[in-house]
mmCIF file of C-alpha atoms in Angstrom:
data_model
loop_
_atom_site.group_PDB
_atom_site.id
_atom_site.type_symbol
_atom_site.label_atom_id
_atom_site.label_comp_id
_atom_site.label_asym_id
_atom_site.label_seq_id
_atom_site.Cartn_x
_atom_site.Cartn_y
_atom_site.Cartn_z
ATOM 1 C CA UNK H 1 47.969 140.862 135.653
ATOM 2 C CA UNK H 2 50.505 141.634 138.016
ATOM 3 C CA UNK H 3 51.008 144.720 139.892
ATOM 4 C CA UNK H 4 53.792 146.537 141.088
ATOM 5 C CA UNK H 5 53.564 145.281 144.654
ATOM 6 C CA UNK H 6 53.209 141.603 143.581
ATOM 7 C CA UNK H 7 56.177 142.039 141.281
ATOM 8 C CA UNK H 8 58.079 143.087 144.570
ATOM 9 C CA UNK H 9 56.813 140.157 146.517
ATOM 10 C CA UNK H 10 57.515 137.793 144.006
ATOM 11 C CA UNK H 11 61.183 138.910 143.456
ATOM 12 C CA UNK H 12 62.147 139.004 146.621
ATOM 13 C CA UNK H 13 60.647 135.164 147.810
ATOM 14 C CA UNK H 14 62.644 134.078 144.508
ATOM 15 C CA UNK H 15 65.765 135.899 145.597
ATOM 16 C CA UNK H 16 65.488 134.120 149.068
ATOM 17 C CA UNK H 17 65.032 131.185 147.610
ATOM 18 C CA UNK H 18 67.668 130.846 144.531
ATOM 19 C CA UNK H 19 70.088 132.496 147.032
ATOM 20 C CA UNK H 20 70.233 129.546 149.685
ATOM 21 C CA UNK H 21 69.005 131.903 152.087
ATOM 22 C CA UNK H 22 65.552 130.790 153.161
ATOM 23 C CA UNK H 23 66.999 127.155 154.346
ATOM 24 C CA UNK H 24 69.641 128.867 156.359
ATOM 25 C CA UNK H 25 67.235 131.112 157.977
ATOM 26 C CA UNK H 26 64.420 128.663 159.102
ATOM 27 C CA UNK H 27 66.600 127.523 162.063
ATOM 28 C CA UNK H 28 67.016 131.048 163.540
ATOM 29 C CA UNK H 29 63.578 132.848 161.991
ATOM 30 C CA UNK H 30 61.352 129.974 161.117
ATOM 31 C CA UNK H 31 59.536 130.168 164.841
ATOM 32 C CA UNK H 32 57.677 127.498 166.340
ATOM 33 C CA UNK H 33 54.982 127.295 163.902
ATOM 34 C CA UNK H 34 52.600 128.771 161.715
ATOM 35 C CA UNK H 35 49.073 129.504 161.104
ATOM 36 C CA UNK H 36 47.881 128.966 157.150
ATOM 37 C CA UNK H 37 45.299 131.464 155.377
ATOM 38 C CA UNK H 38 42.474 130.030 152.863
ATOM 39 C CA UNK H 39 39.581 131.629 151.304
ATOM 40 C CA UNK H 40 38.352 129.299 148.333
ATOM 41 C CA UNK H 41 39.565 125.852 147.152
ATOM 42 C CA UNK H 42 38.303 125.142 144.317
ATOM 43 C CA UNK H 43 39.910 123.279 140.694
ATOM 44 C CA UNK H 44 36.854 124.790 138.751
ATOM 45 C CA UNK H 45 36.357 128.802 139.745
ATOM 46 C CA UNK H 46 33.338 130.654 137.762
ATOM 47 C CA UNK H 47 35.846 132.870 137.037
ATOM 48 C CA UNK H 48 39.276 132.123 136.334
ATOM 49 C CA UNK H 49 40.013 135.332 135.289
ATOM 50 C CA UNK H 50 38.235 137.157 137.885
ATOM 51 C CA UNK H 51 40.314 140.052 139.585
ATOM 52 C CA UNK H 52 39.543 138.475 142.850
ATOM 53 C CA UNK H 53 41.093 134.570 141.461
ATOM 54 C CA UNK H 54 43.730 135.339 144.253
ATOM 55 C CA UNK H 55 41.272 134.709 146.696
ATOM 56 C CA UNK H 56 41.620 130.529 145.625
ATOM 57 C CA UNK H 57 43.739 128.345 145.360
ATOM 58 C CA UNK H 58 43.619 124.575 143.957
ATOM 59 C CA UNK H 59 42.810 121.463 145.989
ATOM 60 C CA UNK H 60 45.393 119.371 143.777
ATOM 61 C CA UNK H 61 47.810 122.091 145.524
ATOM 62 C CA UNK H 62 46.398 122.196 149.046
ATOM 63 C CA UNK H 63 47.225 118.649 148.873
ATOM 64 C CA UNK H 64 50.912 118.945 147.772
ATOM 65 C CA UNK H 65 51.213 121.348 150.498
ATOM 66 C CA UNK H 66 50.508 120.265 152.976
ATOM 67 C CA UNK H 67 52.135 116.573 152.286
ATOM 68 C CA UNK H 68 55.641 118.825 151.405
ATOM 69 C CA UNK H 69 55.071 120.246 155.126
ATOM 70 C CA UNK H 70 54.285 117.159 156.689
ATOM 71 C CA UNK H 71 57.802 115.518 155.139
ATOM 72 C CA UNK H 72 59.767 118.606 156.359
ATOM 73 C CA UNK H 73 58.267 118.074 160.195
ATOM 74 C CA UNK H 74 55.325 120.196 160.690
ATOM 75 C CA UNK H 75 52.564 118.535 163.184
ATOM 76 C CA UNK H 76 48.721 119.977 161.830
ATOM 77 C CA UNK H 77 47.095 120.376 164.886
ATOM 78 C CA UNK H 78 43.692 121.994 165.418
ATOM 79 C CA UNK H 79 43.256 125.546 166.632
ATOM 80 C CA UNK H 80 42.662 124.985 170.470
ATOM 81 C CA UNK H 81 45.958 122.671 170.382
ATOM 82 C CA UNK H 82 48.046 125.616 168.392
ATOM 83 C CA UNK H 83 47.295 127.870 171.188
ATOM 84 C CA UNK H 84 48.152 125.730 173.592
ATOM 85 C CA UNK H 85 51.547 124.886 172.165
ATOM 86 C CA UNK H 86 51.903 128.175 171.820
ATOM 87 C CA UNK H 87 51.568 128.661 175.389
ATOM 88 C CA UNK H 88 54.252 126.453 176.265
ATOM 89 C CA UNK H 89 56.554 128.042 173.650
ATOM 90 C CA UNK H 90 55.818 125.599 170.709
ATOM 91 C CA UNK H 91 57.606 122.557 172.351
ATOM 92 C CA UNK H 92 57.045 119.404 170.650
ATOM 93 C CA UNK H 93 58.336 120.480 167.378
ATOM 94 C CA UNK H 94 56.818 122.851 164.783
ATOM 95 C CA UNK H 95 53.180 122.996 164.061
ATOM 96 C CA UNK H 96 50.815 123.686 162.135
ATOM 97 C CA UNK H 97 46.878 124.750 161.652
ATOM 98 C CA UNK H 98 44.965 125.449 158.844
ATOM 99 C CA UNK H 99 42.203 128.409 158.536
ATOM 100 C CA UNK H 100 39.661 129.452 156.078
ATOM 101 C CA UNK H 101 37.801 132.927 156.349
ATOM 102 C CA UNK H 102 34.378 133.644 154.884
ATOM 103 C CA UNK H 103 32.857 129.665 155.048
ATOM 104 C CA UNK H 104 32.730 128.907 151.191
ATOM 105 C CA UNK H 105 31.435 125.581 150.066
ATOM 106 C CA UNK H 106 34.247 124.753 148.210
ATOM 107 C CA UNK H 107 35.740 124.391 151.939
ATOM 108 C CA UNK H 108 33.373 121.508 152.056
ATOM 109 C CA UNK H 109 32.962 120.538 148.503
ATOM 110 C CA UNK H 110 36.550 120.030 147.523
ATOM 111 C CA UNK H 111 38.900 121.402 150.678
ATOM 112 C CA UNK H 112 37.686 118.988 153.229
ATOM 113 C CA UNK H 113 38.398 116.006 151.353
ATOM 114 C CA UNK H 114 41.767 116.598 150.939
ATOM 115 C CA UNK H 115 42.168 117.865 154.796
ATOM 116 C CA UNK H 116 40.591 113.894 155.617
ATOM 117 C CA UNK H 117 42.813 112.469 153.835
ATOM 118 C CA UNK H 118 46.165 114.406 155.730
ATOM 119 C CA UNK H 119 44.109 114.081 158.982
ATOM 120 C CA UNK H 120 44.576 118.405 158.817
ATOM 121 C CA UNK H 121 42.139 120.006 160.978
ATOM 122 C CA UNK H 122 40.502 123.243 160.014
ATOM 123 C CA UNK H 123 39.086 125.957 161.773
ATOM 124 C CA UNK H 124 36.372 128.297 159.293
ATOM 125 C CA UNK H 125 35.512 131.464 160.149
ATOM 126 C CA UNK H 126 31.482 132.309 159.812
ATOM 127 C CA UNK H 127 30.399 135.742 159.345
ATOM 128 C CA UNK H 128 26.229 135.263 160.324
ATOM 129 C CA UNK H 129 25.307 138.262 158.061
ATOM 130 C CA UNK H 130 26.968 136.969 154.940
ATOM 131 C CA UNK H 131 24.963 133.506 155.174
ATOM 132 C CA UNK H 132 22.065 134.860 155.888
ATOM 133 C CA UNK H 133 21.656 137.759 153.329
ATOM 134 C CA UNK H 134 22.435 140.710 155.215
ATOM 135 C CA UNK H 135 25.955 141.117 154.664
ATOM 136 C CA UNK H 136 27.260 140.942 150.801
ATOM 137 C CA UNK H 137 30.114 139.612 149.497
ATOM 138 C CA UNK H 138 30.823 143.095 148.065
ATOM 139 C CA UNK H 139 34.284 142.610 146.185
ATOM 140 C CA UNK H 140 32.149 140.074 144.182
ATOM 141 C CA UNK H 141 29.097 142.344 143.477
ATOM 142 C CA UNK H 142 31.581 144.826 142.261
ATOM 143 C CA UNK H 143 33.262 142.839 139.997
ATOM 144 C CA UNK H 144 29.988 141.759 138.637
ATOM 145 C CA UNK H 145 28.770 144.893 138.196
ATOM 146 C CA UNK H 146 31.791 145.846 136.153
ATOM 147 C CA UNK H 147 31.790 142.761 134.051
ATOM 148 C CA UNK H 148 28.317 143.544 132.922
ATOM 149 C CA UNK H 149 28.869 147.476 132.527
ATOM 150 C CA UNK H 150 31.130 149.694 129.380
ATOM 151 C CA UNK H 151 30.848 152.415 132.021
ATOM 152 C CA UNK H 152 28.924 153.261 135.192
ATOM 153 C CA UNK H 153 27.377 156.192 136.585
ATOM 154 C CA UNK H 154 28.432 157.095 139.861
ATOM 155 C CA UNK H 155 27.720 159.749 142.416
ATOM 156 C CA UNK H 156 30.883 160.434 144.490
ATOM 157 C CA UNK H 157 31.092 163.131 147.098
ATOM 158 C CA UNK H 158 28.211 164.817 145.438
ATOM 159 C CA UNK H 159 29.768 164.710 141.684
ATOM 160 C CA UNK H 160 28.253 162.515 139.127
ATOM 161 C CA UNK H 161 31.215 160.341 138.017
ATOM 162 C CA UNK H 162 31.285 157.935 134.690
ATOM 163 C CA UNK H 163 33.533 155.345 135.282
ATOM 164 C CA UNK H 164 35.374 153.596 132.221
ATOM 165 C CA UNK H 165 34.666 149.660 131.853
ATOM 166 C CA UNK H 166 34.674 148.945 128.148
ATOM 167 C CA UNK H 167 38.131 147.049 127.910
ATOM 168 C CA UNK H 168 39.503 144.437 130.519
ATOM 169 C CA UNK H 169 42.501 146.799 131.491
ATOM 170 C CA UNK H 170 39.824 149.703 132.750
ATOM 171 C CA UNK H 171 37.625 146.380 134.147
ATOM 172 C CA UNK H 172 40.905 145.942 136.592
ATOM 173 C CA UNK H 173 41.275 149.387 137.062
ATOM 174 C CA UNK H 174 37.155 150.571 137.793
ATOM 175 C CA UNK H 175 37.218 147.392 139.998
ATOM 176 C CA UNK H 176 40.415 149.041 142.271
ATOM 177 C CA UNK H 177 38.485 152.345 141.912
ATOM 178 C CA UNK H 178 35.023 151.083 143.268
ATOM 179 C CA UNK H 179 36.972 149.107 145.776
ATOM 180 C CA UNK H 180 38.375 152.264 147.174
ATOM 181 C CA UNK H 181 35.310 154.066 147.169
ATOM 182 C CA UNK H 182 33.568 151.669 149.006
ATOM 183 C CA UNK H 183 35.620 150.687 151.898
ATOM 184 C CA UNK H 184 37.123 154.415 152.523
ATOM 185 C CA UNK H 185 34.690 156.850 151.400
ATOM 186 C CA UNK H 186 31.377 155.159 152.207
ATOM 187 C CA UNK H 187 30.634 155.125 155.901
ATOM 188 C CA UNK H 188 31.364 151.073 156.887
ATOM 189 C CA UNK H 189 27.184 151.229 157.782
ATOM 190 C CA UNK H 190 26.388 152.820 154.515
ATOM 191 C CA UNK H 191 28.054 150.027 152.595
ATOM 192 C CA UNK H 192 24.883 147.974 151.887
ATOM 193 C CA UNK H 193 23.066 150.659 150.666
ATOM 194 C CA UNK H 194 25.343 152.136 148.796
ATOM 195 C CA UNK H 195 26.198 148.593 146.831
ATOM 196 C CA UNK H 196 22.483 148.609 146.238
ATOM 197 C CA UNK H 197 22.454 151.787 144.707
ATOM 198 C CA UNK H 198 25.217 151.653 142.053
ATOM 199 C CA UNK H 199 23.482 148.227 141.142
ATOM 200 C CA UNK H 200 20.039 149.557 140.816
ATOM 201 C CA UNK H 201 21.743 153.038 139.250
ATOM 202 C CA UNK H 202 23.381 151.048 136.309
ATOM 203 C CA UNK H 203 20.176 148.878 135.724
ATOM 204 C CA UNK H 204 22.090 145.766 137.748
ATOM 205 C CA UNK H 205 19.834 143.103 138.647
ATOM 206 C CA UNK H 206 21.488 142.660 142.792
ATOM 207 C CA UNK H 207 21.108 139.070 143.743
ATOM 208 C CA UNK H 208 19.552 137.602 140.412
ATOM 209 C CA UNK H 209 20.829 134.401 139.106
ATOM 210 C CA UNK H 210 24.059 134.563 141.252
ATOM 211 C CA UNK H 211 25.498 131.070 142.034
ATOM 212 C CA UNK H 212 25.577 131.042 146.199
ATOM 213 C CA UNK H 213 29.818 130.310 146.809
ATOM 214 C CA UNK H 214 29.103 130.415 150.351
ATOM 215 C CA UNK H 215 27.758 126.644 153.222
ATOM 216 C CA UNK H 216 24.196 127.503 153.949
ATOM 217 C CA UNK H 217 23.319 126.775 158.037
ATOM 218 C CA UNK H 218 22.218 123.264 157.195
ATOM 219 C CA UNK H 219 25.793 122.337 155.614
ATOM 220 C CA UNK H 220 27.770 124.656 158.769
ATOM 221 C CA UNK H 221 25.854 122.153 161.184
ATOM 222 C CA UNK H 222 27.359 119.460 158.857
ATOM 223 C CA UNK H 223 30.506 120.746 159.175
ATOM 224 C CA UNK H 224 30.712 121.861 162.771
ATOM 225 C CA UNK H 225 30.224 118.324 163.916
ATOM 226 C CA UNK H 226 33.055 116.818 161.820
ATOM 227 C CA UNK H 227 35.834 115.399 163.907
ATOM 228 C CA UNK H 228 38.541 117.662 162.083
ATOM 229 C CA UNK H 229 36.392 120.814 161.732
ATOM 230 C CA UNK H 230 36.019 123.812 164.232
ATOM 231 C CA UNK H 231 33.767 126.852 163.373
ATOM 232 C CA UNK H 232 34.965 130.435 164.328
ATOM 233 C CA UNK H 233 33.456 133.817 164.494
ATOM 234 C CA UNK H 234 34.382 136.273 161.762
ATOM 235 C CA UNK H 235 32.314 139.164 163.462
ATOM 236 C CA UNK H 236 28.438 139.382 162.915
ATOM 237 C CA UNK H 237 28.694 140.884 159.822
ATOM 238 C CA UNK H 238 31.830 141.390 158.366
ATOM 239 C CA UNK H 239 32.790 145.257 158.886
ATOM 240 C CA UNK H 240 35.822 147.042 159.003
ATOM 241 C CA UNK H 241 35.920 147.194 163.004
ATOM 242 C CA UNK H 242 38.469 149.736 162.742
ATOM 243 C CA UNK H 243 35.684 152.030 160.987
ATOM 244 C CA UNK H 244 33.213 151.672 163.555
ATOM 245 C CA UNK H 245 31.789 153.242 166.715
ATOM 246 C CA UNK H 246 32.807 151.101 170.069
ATOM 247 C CA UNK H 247 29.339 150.239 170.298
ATOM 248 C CA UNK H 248 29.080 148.807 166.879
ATOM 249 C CA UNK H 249 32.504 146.837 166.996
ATOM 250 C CA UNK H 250 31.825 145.602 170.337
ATOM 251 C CA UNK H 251 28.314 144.678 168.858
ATOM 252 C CA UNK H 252 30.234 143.041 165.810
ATOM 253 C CA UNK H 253 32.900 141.220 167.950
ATOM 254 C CA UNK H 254 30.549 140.069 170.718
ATOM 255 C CA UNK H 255 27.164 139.329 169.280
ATOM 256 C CA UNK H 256 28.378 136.453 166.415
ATOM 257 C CA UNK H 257 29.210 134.618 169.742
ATOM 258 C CA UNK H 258 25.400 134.053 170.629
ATOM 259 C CA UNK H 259 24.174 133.835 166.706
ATOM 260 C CA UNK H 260 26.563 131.139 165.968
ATOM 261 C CA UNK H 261 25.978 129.093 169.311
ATOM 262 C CA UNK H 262 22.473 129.613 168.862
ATOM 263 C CA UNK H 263 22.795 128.063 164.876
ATOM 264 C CA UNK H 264 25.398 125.563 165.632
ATOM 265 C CA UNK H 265 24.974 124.729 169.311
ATOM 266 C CA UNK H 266 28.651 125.163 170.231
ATOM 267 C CA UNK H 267 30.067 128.616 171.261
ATOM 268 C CA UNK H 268 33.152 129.915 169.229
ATOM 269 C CA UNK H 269 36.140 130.413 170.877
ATOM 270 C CA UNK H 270 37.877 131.745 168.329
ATOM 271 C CA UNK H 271 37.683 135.152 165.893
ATOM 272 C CA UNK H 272 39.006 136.282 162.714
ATOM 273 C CA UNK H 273 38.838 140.276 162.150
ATOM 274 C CA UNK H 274 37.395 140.971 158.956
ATOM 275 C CA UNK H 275 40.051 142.301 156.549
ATOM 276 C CA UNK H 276 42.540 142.119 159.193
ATOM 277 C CA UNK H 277 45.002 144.626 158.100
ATOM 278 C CA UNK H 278 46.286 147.139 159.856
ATOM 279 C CA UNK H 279 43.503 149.506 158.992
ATOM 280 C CA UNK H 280 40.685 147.401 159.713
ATOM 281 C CA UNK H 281 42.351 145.976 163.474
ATOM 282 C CA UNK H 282 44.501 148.090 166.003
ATOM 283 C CA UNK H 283 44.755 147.958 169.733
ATOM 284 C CA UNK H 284 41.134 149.045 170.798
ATOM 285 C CA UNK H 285 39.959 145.898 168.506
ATOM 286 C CA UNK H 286 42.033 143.284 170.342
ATOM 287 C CA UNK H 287 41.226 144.310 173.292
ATOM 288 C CA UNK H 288 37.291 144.513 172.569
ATOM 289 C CA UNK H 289 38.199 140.236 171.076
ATOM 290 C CA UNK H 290 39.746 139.548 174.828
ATOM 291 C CA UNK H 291 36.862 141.677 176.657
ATOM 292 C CA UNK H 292 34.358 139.139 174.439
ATOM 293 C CA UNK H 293 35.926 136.082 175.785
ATOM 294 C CA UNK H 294 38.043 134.257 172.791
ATOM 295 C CA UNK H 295 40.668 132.253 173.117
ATOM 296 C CA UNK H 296 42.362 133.812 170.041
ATOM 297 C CA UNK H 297 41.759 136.267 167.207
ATOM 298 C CA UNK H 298 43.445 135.960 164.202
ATOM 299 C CA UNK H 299 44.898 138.894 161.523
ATOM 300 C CA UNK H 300 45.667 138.889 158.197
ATOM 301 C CA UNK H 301 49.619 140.778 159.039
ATOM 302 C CA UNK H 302 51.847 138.368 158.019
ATOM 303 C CA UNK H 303 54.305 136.104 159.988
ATOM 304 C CA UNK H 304 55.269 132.900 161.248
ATOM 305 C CA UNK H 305 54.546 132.338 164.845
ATOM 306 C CA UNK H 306 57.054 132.692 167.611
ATOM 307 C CA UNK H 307 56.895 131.738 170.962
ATOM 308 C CA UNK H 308 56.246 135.427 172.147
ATOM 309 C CA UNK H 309 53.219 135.512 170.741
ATOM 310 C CA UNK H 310 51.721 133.670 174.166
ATOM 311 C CA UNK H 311 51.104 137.346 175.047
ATOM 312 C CA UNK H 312 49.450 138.614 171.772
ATOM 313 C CA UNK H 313 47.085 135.578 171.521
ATOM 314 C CA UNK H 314 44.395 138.347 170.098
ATOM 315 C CA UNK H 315 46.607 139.560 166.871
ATOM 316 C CA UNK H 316 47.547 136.577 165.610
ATOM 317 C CA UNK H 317 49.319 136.607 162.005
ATOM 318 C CA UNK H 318 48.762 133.859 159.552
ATOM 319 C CA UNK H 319 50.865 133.353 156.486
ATOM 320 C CA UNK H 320 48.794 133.711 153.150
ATOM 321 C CA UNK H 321 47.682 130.606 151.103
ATOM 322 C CA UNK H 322 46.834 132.335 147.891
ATOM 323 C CA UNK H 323 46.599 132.221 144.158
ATOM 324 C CA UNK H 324 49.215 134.770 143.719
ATOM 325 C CA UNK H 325 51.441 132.573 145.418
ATOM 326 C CA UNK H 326 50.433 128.795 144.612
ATOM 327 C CA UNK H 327 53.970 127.478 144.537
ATOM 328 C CA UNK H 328 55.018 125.628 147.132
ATOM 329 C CA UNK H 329 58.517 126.795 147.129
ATOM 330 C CA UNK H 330 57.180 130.673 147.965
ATOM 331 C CA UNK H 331 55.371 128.658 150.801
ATOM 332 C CA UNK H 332 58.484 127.290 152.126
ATOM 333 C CA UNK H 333 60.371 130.756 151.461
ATOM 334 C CA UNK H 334 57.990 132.271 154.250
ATOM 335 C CA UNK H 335 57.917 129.508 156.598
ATOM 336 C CA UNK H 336 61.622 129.889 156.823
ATOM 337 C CA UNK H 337 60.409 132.890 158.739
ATOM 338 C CA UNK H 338 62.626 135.144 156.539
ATOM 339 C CA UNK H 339 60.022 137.233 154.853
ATOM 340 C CA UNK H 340 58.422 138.103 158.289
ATOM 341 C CA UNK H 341 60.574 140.885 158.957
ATOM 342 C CA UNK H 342 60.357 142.283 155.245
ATOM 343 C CA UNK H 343 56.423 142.601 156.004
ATOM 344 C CA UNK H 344 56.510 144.028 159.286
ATOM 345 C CA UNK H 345 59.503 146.762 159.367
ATOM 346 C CA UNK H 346 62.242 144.601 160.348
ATOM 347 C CA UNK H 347 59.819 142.806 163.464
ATOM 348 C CA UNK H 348 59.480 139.097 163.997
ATOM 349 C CA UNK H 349 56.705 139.878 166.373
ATOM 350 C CA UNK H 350 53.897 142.729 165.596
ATOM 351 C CA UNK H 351 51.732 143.898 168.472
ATOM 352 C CA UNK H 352 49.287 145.566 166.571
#
């Protein structure tokens, strides 16, 4: 299904393209470089139809990606070179470095290989709560919940509330609904709990028999020590910083630094905000990322990278590698640079 917003999206990166205009504009908009967005890689999801299959894209079209930006110039450097060219204003020609947020295995299992044989470095965010256990992959649980439900029973601001799940259309639309709930009317502490509940509420197993999508320590240790891999901090355990006291987000921010160098051995130097949208990152959270000591921090606003962003290394965007957009012709449309301004209110370069 596609929604409204998608639609939009869509039409407009086809009328850039069909219209000539993307080519035109890469000279004067497509910056000095760009920094790509994964979550999974897989060619066999458990769910193909799964309201969150945006979240992963193909390997078979990683790899014609990233060959098709290879052939039209771009150098893939690893994340501690993209800052520095950065720094000097991107000379050298354009550039480009590949991310993945969450550490799935299917980075390993079916990513890497095709990164190896490009010689494209990766940098994967690790969130120490959601390998461990004490952080959940909630948009998953949700949908899991719903998949196994005809309706729920749920207790929202004090009202008992059934929620409609007995045909696929009000699956999509109880998903968007729990979605809400969660992440704007739960507290972000009370998320846990509160995931827990509806599970337990609507006789949900949480946790039983579910396949684990996401490297265990043993296969991060793996990974950290390969020659094209570098291992980031995507907070301790994955909150909505925005939603949280300054204790708490500095707690978040700061604290994954020691956990991960205390797993891995190496200390990150470089963070992803959870969510990364402009309700989940403003100007108190960069500022906590440079108090903590990174060498960049990475959003999820998109945009192409200029050479003004030397002085907003902490709110980094990244263009979107996603399955609502696994065509490399809508990649090329917003590395021309021309779709930055559509996202970000006519601005090449957002501040946060």
């Amino acid at each position: 299904m596609i929604d409204g917003g998608e639609a939009i999206r869509k039409l407009a990166l086809n009328l850039a393209r069909y219209s000539g205009l993307a080519p035109l504009a890469r000279p004067f908009f497509g910056g000095i470089g760009a920094i790509l967005m994964l979550h999974r890689v897989t060619a066999t999801p458990e769910k193909p139809n799964s309201v969150n299959r945006h979240l992963n894209i193909a390997p078979a079209f990683l790899d014609r990606l990233v060959a098709d930006m290879k052939a039209r110039g771009y150098a893939f450097v690893s994340l501690d070179e993209a800052i520095e060219r950065i720094k000097i204003g991107g000379k050298g020609g354009q550039f480009a470095t590949i991310t993945a947020d969450d550490a799935y295995r299917d980075n390993m299992t079916e990513a890497l290989p095709v990164l190896e044989k490009h010689g494209a470095p990766i940098t994967i965010y690790v969130a120490p709560g959601l390998i461990d256990g004490a952080a959940d992959l909630w948009w998953d649980v949700i949908e899991d919940i719903v998949d196994t439900s005809s309706r729920l029973m749920l207790n929202m601001a004090g009202k008992l509330t059934v929620i409609d799940c007995s045909t696929q259309g009000s699956k999509v639309q109880a998903v968007a609904r729990l979605n809400a709930w969660l992440t704007v009317e739960v507290p972000e502490e009370g998320q846990g709990a509160a995931l827990r509940e509806l599970a337990r509420s609507n006789g949900f197993e949480f946790g039983a028999d579910r396949p684990c999508t996401l490297m265990n320590w043993d296969e991060l240790r793996t990974m950290a020590a390969h020659p094209l891999v570098t291992i980031g901090a995507h907070t301790v355990n994955h909150r909505n910083l925005k939603r949280l006291p300054e204790a708490d987000a500095r707690h978040e921010i700061g604290d994954v630094r020691r956990i991960l160098t205390e797993k891995l051995g190496e200390e990150p130097r470089h963070l992803a905000y959870p969510y990364g949208y402009a309700s989940a990152v403003g100007c108190r959270e960069v500022g906590f990322a440079r108090d903590a000591g990174y060498a960049s921090a990475v959003t999820t606003r998109h945009g192409v990278l200029r050479a003004e962003h030397a002085g907003f290394l902490h709110a980094l965007p990244r263009i979107s590698v996603n399955g609502r957009y696994q065509s490399v012709a809508h990649i090329r449309t917003m590395l021309s640079g021309i779709t930055t301004p559509l996202a970000n209110a006519g601005k090449m370069v957002v501040t946060i």
